[in-house]
Coordinates of C-alpha atoms and ligand atoms in Angstrom, one line a residue:
X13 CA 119.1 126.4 80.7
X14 CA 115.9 127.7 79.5
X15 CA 113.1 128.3 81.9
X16 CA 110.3 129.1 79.4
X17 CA 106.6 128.1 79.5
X18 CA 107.2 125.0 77.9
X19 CA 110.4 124.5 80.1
X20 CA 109.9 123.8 83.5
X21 CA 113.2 122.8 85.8
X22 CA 112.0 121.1 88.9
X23 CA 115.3 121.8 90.3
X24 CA 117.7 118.8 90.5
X25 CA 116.1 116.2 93.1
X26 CA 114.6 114.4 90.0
X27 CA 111.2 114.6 91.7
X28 CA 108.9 114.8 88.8
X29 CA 105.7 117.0 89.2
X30 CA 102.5 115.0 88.1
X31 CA 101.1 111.9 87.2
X32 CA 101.9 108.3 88.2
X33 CA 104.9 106.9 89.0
X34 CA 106.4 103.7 87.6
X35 CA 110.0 103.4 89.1
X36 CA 111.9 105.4 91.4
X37 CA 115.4 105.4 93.2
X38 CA 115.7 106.4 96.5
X39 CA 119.3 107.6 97.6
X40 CA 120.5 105.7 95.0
X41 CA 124.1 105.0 95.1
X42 CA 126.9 102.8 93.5
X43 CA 130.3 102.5 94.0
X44 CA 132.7 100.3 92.0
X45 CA 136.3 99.5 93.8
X46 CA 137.7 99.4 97.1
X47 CA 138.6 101.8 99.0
X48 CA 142.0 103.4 97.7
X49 CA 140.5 103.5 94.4
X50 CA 136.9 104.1 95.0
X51 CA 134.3 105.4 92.0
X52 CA 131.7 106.8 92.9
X53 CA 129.2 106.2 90.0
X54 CA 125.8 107.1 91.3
X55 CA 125.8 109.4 94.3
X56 CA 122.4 109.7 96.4
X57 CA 120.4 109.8 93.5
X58 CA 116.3 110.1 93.6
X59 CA 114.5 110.3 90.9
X60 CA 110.5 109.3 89.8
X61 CA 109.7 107.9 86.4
X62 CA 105.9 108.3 85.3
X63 CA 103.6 106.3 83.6
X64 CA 103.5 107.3 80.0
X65 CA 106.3 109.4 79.5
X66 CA 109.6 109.3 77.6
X67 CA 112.4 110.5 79.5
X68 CA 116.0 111.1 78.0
X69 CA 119.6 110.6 80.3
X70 CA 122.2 112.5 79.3
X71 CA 125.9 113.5 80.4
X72 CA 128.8 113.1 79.8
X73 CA 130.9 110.3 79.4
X74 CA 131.6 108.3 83.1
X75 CA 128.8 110.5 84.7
X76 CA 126.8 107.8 85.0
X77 CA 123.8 106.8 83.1
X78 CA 124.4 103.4 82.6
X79 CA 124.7 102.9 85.9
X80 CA 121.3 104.0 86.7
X81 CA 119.7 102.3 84.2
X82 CA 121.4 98.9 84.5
X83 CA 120.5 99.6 88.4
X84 CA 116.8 100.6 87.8
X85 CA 116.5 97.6 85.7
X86 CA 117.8 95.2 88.0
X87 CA 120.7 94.4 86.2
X88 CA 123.2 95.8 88.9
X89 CA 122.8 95.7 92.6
X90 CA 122.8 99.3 94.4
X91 CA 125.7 100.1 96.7
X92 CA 123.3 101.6 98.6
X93 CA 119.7 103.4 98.5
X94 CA 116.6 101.6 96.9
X95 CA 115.3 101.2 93.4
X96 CA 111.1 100.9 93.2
X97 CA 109.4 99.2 90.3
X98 CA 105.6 99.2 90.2
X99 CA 105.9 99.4 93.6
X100 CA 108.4 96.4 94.2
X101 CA 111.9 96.7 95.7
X102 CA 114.1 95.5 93.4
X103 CA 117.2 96.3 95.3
X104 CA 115.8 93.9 97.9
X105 CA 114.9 91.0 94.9
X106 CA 116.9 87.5 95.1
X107 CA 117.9 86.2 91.1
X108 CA 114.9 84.5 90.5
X109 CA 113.0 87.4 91.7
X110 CA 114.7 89.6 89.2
X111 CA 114.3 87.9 86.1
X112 CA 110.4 87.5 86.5
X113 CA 111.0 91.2 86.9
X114 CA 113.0 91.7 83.5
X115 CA 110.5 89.0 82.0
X116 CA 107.3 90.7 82.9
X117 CA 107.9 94.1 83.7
X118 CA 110.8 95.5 81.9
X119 CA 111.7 95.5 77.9
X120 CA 115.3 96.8 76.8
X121 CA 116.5 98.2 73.8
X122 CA 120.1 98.4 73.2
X123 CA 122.3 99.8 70.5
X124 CA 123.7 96.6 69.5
X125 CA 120.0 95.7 68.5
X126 CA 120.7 92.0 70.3
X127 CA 118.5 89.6 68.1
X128 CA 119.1 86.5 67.3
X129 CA 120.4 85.9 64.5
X130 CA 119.0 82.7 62.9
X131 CA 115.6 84.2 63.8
X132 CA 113.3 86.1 61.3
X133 CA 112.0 88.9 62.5
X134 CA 108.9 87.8 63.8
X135 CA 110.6 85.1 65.7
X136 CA 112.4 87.6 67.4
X137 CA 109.7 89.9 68.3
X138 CA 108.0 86.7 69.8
X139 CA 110.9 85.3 71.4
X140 CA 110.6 86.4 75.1
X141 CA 106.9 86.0 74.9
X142 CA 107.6 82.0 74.0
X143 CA 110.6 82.1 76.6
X144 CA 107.9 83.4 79.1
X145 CA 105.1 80.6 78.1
X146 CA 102.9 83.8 77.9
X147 CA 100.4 84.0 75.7
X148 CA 100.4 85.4 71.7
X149 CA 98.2 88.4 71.9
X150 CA 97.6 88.2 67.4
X151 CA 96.1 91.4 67.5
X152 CA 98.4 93.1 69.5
X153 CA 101.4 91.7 67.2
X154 CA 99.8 93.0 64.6
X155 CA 99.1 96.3 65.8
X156 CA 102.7 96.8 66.9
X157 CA 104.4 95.5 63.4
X158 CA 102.2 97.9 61.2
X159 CA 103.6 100.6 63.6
X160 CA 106.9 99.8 63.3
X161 CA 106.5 99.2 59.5
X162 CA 107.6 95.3 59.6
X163 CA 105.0 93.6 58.1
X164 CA 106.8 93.1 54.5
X165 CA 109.8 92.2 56.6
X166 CA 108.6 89.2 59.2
X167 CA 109.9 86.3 57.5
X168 CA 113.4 88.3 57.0
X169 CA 116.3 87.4 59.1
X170 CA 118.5 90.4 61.1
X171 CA 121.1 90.1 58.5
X172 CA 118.7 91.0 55.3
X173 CA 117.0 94.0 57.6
X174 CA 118.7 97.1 57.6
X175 CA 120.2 98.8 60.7
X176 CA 117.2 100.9 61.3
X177 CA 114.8 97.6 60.8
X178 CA 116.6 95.9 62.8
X179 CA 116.2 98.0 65.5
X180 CA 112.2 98.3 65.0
X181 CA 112.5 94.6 65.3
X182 CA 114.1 95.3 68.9
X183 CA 111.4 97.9 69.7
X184 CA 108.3 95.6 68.5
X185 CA 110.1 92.9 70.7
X186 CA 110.3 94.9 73.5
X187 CA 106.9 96.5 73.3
X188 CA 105.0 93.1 72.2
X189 CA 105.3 91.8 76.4
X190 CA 103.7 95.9 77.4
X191 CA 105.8 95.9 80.1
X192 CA 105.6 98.5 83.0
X193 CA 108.6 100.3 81.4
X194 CA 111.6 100.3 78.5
X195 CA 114.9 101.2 79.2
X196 CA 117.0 102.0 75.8
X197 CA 120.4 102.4 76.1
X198 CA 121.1 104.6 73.1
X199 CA 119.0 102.7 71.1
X200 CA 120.1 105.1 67.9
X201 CA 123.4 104.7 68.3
X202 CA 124.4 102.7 66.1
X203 CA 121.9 104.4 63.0
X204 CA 121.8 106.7 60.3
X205 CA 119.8 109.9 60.7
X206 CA 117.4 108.4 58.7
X207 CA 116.5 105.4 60.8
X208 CA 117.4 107.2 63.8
X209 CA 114.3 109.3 63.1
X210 CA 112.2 106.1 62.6
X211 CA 113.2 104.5 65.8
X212 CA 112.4 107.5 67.6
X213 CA 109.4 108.3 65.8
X214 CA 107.8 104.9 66.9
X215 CA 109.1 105.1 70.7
X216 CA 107.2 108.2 70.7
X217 CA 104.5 107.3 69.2
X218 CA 103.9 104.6 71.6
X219 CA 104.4 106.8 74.6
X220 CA 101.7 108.5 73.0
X221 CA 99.1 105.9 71.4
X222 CA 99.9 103.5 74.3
X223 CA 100.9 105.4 77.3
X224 CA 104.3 103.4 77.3
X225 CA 106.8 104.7 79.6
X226 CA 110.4 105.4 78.2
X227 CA 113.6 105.9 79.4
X228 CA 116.6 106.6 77.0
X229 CA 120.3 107.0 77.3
X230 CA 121.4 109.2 74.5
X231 CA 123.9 111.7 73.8
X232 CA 122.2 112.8 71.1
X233 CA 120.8 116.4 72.3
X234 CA 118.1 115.4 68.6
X235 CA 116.6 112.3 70.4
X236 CA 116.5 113.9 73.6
X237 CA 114.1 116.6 72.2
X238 CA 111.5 113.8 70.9
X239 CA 111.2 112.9 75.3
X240 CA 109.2 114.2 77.6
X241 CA 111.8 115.4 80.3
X242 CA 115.7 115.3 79.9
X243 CA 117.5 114.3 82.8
X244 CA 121.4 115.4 83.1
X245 CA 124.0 113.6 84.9
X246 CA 127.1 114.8 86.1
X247 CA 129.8 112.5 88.5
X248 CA 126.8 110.7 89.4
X249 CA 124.4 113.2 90.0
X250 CA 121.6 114.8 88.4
X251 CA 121.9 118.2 87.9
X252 CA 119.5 119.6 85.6
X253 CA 115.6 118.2 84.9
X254 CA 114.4 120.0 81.9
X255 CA 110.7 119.2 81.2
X256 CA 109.8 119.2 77.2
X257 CA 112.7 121.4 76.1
X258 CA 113.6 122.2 72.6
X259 CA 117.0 120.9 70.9
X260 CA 118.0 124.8 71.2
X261 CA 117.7 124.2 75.0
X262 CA 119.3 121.2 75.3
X263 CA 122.1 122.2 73.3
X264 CA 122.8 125.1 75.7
X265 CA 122.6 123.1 79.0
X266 CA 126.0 121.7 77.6
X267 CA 127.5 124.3 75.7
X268 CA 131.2 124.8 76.1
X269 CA 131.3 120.7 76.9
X270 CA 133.1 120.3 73.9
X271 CA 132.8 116.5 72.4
X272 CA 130.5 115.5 75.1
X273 CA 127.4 115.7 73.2
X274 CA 127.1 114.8 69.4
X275 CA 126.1 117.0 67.5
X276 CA 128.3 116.0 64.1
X277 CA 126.2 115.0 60.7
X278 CA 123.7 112.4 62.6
X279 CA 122.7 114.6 65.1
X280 CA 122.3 117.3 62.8
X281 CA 120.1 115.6 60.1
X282 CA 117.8 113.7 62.8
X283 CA 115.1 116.2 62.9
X284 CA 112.7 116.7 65.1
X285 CA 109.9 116.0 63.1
X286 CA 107.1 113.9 64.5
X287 CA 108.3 114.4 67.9
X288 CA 105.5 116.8 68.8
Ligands
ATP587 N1 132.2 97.5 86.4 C1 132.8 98.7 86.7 N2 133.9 98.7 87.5 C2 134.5 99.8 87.8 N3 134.0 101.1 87.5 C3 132.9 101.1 86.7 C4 132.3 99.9 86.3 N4 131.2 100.3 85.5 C5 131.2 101.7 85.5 N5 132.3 102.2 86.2 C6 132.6 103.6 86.4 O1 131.4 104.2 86.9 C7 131.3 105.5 86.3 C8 130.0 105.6 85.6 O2 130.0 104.7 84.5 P1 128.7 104.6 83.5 O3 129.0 103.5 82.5 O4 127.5 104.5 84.2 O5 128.8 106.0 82.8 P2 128.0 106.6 81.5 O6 127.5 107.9 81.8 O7 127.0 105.6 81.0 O8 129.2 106.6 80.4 P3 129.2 106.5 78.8 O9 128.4 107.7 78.3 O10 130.7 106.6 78.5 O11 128.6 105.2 78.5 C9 132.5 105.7 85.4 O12 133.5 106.4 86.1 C10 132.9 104.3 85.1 O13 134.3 104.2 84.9

């Protein structure tokens, strides 16, 4: 692991060093199974999220990751431990609780994009807004689609958009609400190097121009370098916490993995150009 200037490990407790925090877990710990055949999937984790910053989860396969985020986002309930969002305990919340949660403060991006599909695209971006009975914030809206590059696309339904529009259509949708934070679950996935480096390039740029707060399952070691701070996972544990390292240092946290990482033709070509 490299411990350069630009590098800094803040050892493996997750505790990041500055700044405010968004969402934390507290001796966060799941379990799936009984006890003969217990998993242990999270295992006393703590970690701190800040307030505009884009932080990348990675690991191998089983180590984890979803877990947490499905768990920081409410969508699972913690074994044991505590999840903190804006200073709420979610692993306390009843249902009701937790969807104002995911309504107000929490947007998700997944790989499978998710839209609807007899939508167009603006309809989709202002979907959860209407399912909320918030407000339309017009400005906003139009701020966000000339970010993502949509406005020739708005009347357009998912299945005339590309792959990579599609999933701008899943970031403007989860940006439009500015919630308190965005959990991705490896939001490029599912696209070419091409539109992998667009996706990426606006989830940066609003961590930058907005101060959004990011967090990113990836096994891409390419869209890991466009975050902040990399978090690794390991049988439930974090083990490394690499603040702004280069693709040449994440790379070597898992040399010798084999096949855990990509790093085949899409991770190759997704540069990482405007990620600085
Ligand atoms: N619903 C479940 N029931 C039983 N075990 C589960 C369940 N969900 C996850 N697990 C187990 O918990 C561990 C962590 O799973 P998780 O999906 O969080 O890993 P991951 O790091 O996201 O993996 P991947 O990169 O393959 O998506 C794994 O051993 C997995 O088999």
């Amino acid at each position: 692991m490299g411990a350069g200037k630009a590098t800094t490990a803040a050892g493996a407790n997750g505790t990041a060093a500055d700044g405010e925090v968004v969402a934390r877990a507290i001796d966060l710990t799941k379990t799936y199974g009984d006890k003969d055949s217990q998993v242990v999937a999270l295992d006393h984790v703590n970690v701190e999220f800040m307030r505009g910053q884009m932080t990348a989860i990675m690991g191998p396969s089983g180590s984890g990751k979803s877990t947490l985020m499905h768990c920081m986002a409410g969508l699972d309930k913690p074994t044991g431990g505590k999840v903190i969002v804006e200073g709420l305990d979610v692993s306390a919340m009843n249902q009701r609780q937790l969807t104002k949660l995911r309504r107000d403060q929490i947007g998700f991006i997944f790989q499978s994009f998710n839209l609807v599909p007899t939508l167009t695209a603006e309809e989709n971006i202002l979907l959860p807004l209407q399912i909320a009975k918030r407000p339309i914030d017009r400005a906003w809206f139009d701020k966000v689609v000339d970010v993502v590059g949509l406005r020739s696309r708005l009347t357009h339904r998912p299945s005339q958009l590309s792959g990579g529009q599609q999933q701008r259509v899943a970031c403007a949708r989860a940006i439009m609400a500015r919630p308190s934070v965005i959990f991705a679950d490896e939001p490029t996935g599912n696209l070419d190097s091409h539109s992998s480096r667009e996706v990426l390039g606006f989830l940066k740029n609003s961590v930058r121009e907005y101060g959004q707060t990011i967090v990113m399952v990836t096994h891409d070691p390419r869209a890991a370098s466009y975050a902040d701070r990399v978090l690794v996972l390991a049988d439930g544990r974090i083990t490394q916490d690499l603040r702004h390292p280069t693709y040449d240092e994440i790379l070597e946290v898992f040399a010798g993995e084999g096949d855990e990482v990509e790093d085949g033709p899409q991770a190759d070509a997704t540069s990482r150009e405007g990620a600085e």
